[in-house]
Tab-separated table of C-alpha atoms and ligand atoms in Angstrom:
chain	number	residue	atom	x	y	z
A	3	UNK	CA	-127.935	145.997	205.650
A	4	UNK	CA	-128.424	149.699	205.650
A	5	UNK	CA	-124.746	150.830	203.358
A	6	UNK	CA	-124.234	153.131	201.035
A	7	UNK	CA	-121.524	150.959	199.061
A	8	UNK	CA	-122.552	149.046	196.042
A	9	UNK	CA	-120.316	146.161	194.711
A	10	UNK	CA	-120.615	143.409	192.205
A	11	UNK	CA	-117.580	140.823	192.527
A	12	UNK	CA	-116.168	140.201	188.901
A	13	UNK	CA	-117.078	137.028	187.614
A	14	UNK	CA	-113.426	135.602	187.900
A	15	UNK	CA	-113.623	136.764	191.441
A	16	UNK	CA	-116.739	134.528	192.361
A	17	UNK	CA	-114.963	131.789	190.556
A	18	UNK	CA	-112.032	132.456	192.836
A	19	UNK	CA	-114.253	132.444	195.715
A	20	UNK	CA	-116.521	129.375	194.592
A	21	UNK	CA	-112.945	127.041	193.800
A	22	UNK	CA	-111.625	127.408	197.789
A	23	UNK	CA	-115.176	125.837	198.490
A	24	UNK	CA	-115.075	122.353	196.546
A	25	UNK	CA	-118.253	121.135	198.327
A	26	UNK	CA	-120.334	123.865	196.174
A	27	UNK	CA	-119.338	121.890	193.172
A	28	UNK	CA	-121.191	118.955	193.056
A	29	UNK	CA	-124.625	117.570	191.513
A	30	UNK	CA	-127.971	117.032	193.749
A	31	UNK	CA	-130.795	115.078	192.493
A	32	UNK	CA	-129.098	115.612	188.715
A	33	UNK	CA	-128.652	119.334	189.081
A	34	UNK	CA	-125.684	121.835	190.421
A	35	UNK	CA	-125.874	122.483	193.909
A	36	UNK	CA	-127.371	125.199	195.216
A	37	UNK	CA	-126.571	126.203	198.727
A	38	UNK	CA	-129.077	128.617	200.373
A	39	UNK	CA	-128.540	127.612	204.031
A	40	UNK	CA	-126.060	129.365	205.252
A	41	UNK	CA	-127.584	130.539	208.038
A	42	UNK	CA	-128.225	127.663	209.603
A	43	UNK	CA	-124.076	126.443	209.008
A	44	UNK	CA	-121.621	128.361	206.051
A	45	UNK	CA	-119.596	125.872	203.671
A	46	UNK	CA	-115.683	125.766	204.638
A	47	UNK	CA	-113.219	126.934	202.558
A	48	UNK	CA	-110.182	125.074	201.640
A	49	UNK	CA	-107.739	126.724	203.725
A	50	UNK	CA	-110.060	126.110	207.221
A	51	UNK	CA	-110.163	122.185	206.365
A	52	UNK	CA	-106.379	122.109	205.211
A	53	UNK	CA	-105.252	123.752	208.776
A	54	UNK	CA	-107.513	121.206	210.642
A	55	UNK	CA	-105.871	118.252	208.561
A	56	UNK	CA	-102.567	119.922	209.225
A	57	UNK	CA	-102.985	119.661	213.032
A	58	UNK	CA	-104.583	116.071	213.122
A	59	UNK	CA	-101.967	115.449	210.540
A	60	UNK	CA	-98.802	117.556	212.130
A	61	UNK	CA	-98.722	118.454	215.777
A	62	UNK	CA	-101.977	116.800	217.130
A	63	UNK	CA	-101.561	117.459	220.633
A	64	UNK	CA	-102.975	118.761	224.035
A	65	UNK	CA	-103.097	122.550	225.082
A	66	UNK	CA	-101.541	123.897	227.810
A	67	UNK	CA	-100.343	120.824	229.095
A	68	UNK	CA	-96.805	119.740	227.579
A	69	UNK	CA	-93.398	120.432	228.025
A	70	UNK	CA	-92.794	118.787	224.444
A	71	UNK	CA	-92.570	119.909	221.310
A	72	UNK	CA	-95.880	119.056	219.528
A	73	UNK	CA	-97.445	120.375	222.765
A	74	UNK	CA	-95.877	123.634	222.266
A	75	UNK	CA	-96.792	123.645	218.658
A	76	UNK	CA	-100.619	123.009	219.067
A	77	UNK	CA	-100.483	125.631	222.115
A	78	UNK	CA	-98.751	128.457	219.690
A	79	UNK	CA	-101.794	127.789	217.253
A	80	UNK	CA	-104.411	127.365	219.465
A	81	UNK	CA	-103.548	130.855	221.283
A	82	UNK	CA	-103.081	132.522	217.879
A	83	UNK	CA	-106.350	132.282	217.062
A	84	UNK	CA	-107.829	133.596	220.332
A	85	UNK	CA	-105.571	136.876	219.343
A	86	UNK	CA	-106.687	136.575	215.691
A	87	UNK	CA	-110.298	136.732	216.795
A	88	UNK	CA	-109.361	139.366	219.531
A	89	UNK	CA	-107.984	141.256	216.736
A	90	UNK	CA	-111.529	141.017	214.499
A	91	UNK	CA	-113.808	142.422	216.798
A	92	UNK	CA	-111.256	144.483	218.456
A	93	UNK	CA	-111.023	143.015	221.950
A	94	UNK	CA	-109.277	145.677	223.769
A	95	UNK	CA	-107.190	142.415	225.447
A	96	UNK	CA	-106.952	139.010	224.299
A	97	UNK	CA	-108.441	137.078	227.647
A	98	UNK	CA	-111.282	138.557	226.715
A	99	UNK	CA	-112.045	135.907	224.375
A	100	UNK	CA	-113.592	132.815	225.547
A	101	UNK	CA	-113.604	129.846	223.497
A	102	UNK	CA	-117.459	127.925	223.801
A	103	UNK	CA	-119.355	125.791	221.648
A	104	UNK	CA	-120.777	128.092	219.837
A	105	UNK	CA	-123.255	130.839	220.330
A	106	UNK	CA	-125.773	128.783	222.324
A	107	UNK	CA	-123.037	127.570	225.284
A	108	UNK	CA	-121.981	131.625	225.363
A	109	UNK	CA	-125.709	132.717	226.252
A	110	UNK	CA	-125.970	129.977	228.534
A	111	UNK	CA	-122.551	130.710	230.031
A	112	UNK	CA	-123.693	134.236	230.571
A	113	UNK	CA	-127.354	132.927	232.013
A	114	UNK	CA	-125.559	130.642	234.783
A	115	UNK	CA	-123.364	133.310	235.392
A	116	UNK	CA	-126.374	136.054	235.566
A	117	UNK	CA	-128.429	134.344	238.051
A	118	UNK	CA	-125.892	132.985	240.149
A	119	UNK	CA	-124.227	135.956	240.882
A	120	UNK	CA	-125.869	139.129	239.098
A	121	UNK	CA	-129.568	138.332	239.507
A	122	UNK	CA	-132.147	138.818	242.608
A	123	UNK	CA	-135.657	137.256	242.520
A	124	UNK	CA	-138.275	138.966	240.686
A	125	UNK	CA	-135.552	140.575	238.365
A	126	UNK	CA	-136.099	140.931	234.542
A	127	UNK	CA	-133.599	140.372	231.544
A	128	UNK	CA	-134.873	141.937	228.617
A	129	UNK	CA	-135.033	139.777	225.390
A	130	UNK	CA	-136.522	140.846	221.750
A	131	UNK	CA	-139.097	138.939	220.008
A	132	UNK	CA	-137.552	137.452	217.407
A	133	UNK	CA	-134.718	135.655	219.470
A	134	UNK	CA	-133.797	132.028	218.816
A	135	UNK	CA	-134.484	130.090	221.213
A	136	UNK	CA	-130.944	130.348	222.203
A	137	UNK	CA	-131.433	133.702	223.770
A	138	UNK	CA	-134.727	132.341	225.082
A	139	UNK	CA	-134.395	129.080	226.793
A	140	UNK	CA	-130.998	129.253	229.285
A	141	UNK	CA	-132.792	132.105	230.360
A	142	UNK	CA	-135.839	130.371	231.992
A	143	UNK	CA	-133.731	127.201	232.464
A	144	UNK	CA	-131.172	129.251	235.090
A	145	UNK	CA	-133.803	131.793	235.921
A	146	UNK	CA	-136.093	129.626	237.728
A	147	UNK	CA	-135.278	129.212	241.084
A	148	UNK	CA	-135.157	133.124	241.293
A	149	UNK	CA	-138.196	133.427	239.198
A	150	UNK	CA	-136.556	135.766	236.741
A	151	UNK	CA	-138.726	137.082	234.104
A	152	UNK	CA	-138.442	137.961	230.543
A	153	UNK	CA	-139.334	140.963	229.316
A	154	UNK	CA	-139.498	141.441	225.469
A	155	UNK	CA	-139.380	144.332	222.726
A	156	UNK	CA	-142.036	143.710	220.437
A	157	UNK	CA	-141.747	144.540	216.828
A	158	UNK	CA	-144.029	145.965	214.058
A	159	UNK	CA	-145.374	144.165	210.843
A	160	UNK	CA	-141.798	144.691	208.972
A	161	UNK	CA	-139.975	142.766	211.879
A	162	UNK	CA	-138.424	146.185	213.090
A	163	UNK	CA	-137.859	146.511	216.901
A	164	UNK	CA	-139.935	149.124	218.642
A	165	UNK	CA	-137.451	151.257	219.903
A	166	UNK	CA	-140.379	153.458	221.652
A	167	UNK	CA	-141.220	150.299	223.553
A	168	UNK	CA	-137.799	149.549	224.470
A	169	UNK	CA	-136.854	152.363	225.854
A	170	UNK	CA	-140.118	152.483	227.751
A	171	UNK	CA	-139.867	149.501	229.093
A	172	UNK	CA	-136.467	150.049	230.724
A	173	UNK	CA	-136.663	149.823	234.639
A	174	UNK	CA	-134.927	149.554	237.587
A	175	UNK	CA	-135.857	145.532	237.805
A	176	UNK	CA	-134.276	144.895	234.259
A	177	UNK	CA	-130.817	143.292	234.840
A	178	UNK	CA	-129.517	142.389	231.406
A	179	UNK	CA	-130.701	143.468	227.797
A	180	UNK	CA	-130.065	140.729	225.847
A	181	UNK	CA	-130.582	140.855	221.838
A	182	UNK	CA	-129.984	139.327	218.246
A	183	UNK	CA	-127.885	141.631	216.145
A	184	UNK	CA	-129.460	139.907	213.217
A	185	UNK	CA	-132.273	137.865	213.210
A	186	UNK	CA	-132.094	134.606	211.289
A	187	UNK	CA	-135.651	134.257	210.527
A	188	UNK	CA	-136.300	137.916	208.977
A	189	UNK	CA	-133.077	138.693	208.419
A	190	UNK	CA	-133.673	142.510	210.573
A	191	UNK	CA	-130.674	144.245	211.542
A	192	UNK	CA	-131.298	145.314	214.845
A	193	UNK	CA	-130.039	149.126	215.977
A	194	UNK	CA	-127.342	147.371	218.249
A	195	UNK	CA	-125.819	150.570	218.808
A	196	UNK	CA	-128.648	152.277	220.065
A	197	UNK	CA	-129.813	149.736	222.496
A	198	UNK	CA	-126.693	149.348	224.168
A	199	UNK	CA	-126.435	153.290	224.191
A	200	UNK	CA	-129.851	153.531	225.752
A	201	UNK	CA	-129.724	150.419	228.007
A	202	UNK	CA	-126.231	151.989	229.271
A	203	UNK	CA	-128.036	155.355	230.124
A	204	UNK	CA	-129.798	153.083	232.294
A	205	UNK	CA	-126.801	151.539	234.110
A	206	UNK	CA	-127.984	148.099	232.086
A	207	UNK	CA	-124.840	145.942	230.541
A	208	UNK	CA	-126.107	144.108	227.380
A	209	UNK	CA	-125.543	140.754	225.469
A	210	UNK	CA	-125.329	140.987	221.590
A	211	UNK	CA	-126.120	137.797	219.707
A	212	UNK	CA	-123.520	138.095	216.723
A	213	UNK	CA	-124.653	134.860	215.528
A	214	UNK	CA	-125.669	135.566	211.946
A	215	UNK	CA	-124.006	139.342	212.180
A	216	UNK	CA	-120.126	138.048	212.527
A	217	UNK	CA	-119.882	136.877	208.889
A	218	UNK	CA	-121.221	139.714	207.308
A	219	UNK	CA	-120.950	142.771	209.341
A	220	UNK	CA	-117.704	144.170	210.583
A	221	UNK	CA	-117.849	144.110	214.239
A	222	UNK	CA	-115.726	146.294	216.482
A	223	UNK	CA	-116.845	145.770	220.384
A	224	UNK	CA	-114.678	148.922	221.746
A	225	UNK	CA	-117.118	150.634	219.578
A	226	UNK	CA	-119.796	149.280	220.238
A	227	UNK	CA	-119.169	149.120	224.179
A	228	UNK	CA	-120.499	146.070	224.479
A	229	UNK	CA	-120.523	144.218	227.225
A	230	UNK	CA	-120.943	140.348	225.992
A	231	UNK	CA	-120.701	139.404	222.547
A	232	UNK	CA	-121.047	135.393	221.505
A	233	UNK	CA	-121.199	133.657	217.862
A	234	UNK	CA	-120.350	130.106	216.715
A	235	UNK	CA	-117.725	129.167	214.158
A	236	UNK	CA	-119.619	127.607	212.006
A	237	UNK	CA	-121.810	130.132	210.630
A	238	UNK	CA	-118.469	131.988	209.715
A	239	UNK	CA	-116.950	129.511	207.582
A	240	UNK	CA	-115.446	127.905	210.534
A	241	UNK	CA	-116.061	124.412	211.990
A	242	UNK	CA	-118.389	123.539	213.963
A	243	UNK	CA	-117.704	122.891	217.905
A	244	UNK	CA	-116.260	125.866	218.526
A	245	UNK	CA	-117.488	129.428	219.396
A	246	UNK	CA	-116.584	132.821	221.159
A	247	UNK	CA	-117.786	134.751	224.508
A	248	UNK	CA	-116.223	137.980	224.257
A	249	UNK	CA	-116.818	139.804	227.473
A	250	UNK	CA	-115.694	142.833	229.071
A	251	UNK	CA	-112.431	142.184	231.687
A	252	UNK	CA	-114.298	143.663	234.580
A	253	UNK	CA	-117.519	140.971	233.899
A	254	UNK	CA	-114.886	137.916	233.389
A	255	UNK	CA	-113.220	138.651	236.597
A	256	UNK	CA	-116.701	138.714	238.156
A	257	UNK	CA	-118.584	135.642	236.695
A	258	UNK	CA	-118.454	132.617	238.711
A	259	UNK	CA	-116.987	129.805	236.388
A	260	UNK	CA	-119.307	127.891	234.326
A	261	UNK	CA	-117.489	124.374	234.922
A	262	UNK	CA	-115.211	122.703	236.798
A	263	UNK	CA	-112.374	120.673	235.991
A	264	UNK	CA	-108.798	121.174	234.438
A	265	UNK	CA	-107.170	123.966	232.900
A	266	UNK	CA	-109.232	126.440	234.539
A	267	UNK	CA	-108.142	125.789	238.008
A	268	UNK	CA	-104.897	127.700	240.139
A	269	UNK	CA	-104.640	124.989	243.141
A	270	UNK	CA	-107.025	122.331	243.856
A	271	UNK	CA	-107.056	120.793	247.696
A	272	UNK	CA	-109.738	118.681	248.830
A	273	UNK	CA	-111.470	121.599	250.963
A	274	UNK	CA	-110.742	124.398	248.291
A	275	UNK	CA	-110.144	125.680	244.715
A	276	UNK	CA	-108.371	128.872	243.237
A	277	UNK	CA	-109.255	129.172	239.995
A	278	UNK	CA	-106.769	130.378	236.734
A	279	UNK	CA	-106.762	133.726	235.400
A	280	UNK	CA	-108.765	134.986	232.526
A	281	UNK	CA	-109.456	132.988	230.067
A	282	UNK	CA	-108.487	130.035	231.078
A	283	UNK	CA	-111.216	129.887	233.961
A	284	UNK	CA	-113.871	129.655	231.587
A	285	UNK	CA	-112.136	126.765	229.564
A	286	UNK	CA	-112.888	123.797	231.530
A	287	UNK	CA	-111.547	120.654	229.796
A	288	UNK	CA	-109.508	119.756	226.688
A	289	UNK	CA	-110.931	122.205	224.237
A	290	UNK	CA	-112.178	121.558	220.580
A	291	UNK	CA	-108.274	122.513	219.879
A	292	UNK	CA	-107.970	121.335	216.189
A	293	UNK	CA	-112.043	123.245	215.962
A	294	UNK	CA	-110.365	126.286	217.580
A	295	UNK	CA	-107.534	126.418	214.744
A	296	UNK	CA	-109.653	126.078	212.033
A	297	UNK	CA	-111.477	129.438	213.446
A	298	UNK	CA	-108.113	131.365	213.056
A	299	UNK	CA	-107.742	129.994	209.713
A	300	UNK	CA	-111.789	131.253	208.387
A	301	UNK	CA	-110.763	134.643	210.356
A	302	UNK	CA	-108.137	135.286	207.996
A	303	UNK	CA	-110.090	134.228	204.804
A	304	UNK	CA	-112.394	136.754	206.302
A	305	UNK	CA	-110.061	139.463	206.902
A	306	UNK	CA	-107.847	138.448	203.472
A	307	UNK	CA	-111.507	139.020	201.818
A	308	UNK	CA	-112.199	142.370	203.627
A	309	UNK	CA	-115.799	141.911	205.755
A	310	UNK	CA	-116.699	145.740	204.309
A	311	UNK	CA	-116.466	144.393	200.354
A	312	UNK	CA	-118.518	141.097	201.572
A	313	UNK	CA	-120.727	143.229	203.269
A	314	UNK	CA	-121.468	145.349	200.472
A	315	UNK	CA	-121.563	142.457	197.935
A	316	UNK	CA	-124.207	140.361	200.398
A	317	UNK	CA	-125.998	143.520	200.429
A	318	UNK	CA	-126.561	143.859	196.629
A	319	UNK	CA	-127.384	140.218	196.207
A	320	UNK	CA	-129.819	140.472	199.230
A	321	UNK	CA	-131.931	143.103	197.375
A	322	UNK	CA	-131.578	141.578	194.291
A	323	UNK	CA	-132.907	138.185	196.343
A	324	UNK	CA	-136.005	140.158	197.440
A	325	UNK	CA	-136.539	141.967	194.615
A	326	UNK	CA	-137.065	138.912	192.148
A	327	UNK	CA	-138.986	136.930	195.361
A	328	UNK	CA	-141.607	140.308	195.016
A	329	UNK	CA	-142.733	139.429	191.765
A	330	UNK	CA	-143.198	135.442	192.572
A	331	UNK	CA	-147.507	135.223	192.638
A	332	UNK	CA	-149.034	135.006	196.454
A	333	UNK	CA	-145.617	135.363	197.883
A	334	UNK	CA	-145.779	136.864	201.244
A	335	UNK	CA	-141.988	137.953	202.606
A	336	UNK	CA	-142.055	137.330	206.142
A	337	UNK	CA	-139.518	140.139	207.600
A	338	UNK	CA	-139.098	143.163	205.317
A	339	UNK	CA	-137.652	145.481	207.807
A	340	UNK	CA	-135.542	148.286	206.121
A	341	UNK	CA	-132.242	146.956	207.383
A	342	UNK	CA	-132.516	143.442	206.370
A	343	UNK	CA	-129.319	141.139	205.892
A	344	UNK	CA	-129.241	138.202	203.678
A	345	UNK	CA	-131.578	135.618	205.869
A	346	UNK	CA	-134.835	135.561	203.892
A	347	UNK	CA	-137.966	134.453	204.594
A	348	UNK	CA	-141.296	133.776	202.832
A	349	UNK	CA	-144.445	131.969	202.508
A	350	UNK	CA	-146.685	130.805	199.452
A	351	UNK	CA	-150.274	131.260	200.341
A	352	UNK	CA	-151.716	128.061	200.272
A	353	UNK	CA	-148.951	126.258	199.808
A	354	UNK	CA	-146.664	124.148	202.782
A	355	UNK	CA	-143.433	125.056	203.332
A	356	UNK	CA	-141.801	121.695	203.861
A	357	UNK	CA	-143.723	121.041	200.066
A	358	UNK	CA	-141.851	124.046	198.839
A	359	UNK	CA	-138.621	122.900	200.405
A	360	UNK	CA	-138.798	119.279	199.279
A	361	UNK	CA	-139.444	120.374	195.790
A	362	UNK	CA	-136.560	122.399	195.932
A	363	UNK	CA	-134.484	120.140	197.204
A	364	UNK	CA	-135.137	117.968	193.857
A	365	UNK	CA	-133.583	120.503	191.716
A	366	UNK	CA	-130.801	120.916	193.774
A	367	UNK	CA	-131.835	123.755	195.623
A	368	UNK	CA	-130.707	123.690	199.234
A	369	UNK	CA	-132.916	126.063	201.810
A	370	UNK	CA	-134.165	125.552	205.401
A	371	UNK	CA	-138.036	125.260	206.138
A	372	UNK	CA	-140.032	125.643	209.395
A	373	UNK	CA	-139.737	127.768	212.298
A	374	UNK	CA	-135.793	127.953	212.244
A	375	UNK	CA	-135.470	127.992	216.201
A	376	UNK	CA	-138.387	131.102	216.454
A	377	UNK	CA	-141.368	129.708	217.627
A	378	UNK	CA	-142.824	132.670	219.345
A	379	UNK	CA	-141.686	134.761	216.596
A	380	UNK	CA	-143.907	131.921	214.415
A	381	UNK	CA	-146.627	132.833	216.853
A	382	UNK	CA	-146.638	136.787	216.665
A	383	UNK	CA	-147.080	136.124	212.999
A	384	UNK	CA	-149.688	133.773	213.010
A	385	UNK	CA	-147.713	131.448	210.823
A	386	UNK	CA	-146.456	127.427	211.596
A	387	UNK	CA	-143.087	128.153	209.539
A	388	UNK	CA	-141.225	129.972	206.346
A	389	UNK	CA	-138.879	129.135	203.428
A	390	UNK	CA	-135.810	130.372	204.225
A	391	UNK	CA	-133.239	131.505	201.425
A	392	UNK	CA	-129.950	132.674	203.272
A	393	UNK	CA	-126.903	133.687	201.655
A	394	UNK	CA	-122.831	133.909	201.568
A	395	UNK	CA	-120.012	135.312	199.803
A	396	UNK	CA	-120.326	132.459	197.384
A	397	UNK	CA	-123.801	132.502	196.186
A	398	UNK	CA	-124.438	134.270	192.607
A	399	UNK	CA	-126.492	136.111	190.631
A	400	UNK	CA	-127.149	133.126	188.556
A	401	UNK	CA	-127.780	130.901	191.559
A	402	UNK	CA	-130.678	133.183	192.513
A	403	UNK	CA	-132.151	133.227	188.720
A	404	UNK	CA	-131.874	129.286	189.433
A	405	UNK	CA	-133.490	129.608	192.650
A	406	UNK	CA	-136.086	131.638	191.421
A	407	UNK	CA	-137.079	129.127	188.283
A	408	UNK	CA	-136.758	126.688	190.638
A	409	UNK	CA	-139.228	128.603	193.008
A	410	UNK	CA	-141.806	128.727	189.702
A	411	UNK	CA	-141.636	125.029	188.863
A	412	UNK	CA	-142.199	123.728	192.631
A	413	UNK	CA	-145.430	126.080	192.593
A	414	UNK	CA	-146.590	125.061	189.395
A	415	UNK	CA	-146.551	121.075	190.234
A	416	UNK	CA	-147.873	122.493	193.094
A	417	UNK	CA	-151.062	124.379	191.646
A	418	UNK	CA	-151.116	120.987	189.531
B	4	PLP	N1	-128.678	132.769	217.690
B	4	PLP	C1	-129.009	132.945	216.407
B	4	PLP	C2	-129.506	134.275	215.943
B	4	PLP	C3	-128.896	131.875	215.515
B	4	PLP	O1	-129.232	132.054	214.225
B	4	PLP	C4	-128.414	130.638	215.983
B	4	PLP	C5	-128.340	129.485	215.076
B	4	PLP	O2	-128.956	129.444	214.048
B	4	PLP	C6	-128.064	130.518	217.326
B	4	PLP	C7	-128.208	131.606	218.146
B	4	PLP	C8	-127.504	129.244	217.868
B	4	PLP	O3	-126.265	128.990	217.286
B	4	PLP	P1	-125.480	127.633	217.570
B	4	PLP	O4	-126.458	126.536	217.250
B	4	PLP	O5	-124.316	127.663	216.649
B	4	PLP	O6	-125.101	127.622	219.015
């Protein structure tokens, strides 16, 4: 993350931080735990899995729905956190704000949408090449029928978009630019704001993936003039089950509706349906409601923390991360682009990753191995799969030092 702040939390801050997360303080395999996956799911802190108890607990109810009072209760909550998260990315309204399952139901909410409506055959949506396959798959999935094609920015040996390329490559078939603000595998932050700049010179809307970019970035989509935005809960200290399409009013009222079925219907007759206004169109169903609460409740642990001192603080530990993985022997980082967040990835020549992990794993030392939903990212580097070290707000200093012995021990059973 390119910033010019520095910040170190004091240590009676991280302890602050570390005690609202009681599942970081426990023992794996006889040592402390170590938690170095948060990119693939954050820990929760007390306050998210205290609201969601509170509801079950409380005024467990259905949305919408009730004339009673518990009804009314778990409606009020539910609806406050659609304008808390309005309020974090700075929706300009809050119907705006769709409530999915997470990042991957928003991209293939916008796919359906795209090609049912949006798309003619032989058009292009333009993808990067280090999208998960999240931003890959709904894309072929909905684009068959009309044969839509992907088009996709390649990237240089840091894992830096070519923005030459991109802009290049920008024609009058391409329907939909549709990119990872950070990229989970090499941890790149992408030059959002150029790429929608450029792809709206070109009369092109564009689709951020905020997916690992909503926890640690502050995100404000008037700003950006974005035109979708989607990330999941979960990998904001939120539960899982529950996610967010932002789009722009004028593409809501546009988009056909991505299910049928209650709640997102006006008047129903056997020959015909009206459907409900924004958002409700797009919320087929009884929602994740208790899910939904518990994202209003890690918004404002967010907000309470301020996302610009996180930001600054992942930053630090990030380049404190790489720095110490540098001097590990036959360590090849795989993504050192000059933006980089906290998702870091490496090999060990000779060496397999699932080996590495495992080994890890013994000591306590949780981090993901394999191809972390890239595959054709794998492919452009000629590699099967990395280590992945990804951090949070709680991870230390200390917890890297550990991760780094740790690092030295698995190689040296390893090299035997
Ligand atoms: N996009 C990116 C960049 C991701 O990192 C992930 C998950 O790791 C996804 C999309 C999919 O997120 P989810 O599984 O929460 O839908």
């Amino acid at each position: 993350m390119e910033t010019n702040l520095t910040c170190s939390l004091s240590p009676e801050r991280v302890e602050k931080v570390r005690s609202e997360f009681p599942v970081l303080n426990q023992m794996i395999n006889g040592s402390p735990l170590i938690y170095l996956d948060n990119a693939a799911t954050t820990q929760k802190p007390l306050r998210v899995t205290k609201c969601i108890t509170q509801y079950y607990n409380g005024y467990n109810s259905n949305v919408h729905r009730g004339v009673h009072q518990l009804s009314q209760l778990a409606t009020i909550a539910y609806e406050e956190s659609r304008e808390k998260i309005a309020g974090f990315i700075h929706a300009a309204h809050k119907h705006e704000v769709i409530y999915t399952k997470g990042t991957t139901d928003g991209i293939n909410m916008v796919a359906y949408a795209f090609n049912k409506k949006f798309l003619a055959v032989g058009d292009t949506v333009m993808i990067s090449a280090m999208e998960h396959h999240a931003n890959i798959v709904p894309w072929q999935i909905y684009g068959e029928e009309k044969e839509i094609r992907l088009k996709v920015i390649p990237i240089n040996e840091h894992g830096e978009l070519d923005m030459d390329a991109f802009s290049a490559m920008l024609d009058e078939k391409v329907k939909l630019v549709s990119v990872t603000y950070v990229s989970n595998t090499l941890g790149t932050v992408n030059p959002i704001k150029d790429i929608i700049r450029i792809a709206h010179q070109h009369g092109i809307p564009v689709l951020i993936d905020a997916a690992q970019a909503i926890a640690h970035i502050a995100i404000d989509v008037q700003e950006l003039d974005v035109d979708f935005l989607v990330f999941s809960g979960h990998k904001m200290y939120g539960p899982t089950g529950i996610g967010v399409l932002y789009a722009k009013e004028k593409w809501l009222e546009q988009m056909p509706p991505y299910q049928g079925g209650g709640d997102m219907i006006k008047q129903v007759t056997f020959e015909k349906t009206t459907y409900n206004t924004l958002p409700y169109k797009f919320e087929a169903g009884t929602p994740s409601i208790s899910a939904a609460i518990g994202l209003g409740a890690a918004i404002d642990y967010l907000q309470d923390f301020g996302i610009e001192e996180l930001s600054a603080y992942e930053h630090e530990l990030t380049n404190y991360t790489i720095s110490k993985l540098l001097q590990v022997d036959g360590l090849r980082l795989i993504g050192s682009a000059k933006a980089h967040a906290g998702s870091i990835s490496f090999i060990m020549n000779g060496h397999h990753n699932s080996d590495i992990g495992e080994l890890l794993n013994q000591q306590g030392i949780a981090v993901r191995t394999g191809h972390h939903c890239t595959q054709p990212l794998m492919k452009i580097f000629n590699i099967r799969g990395t280590v992945r070290a990804s951090l949070a707000i709680y991870n230390t200093h200390q917890e890297i030092d550990s991760f780094l012995g740790g690092l030295n021990k698995a190689l040296e059973i390893l090299r035997g």
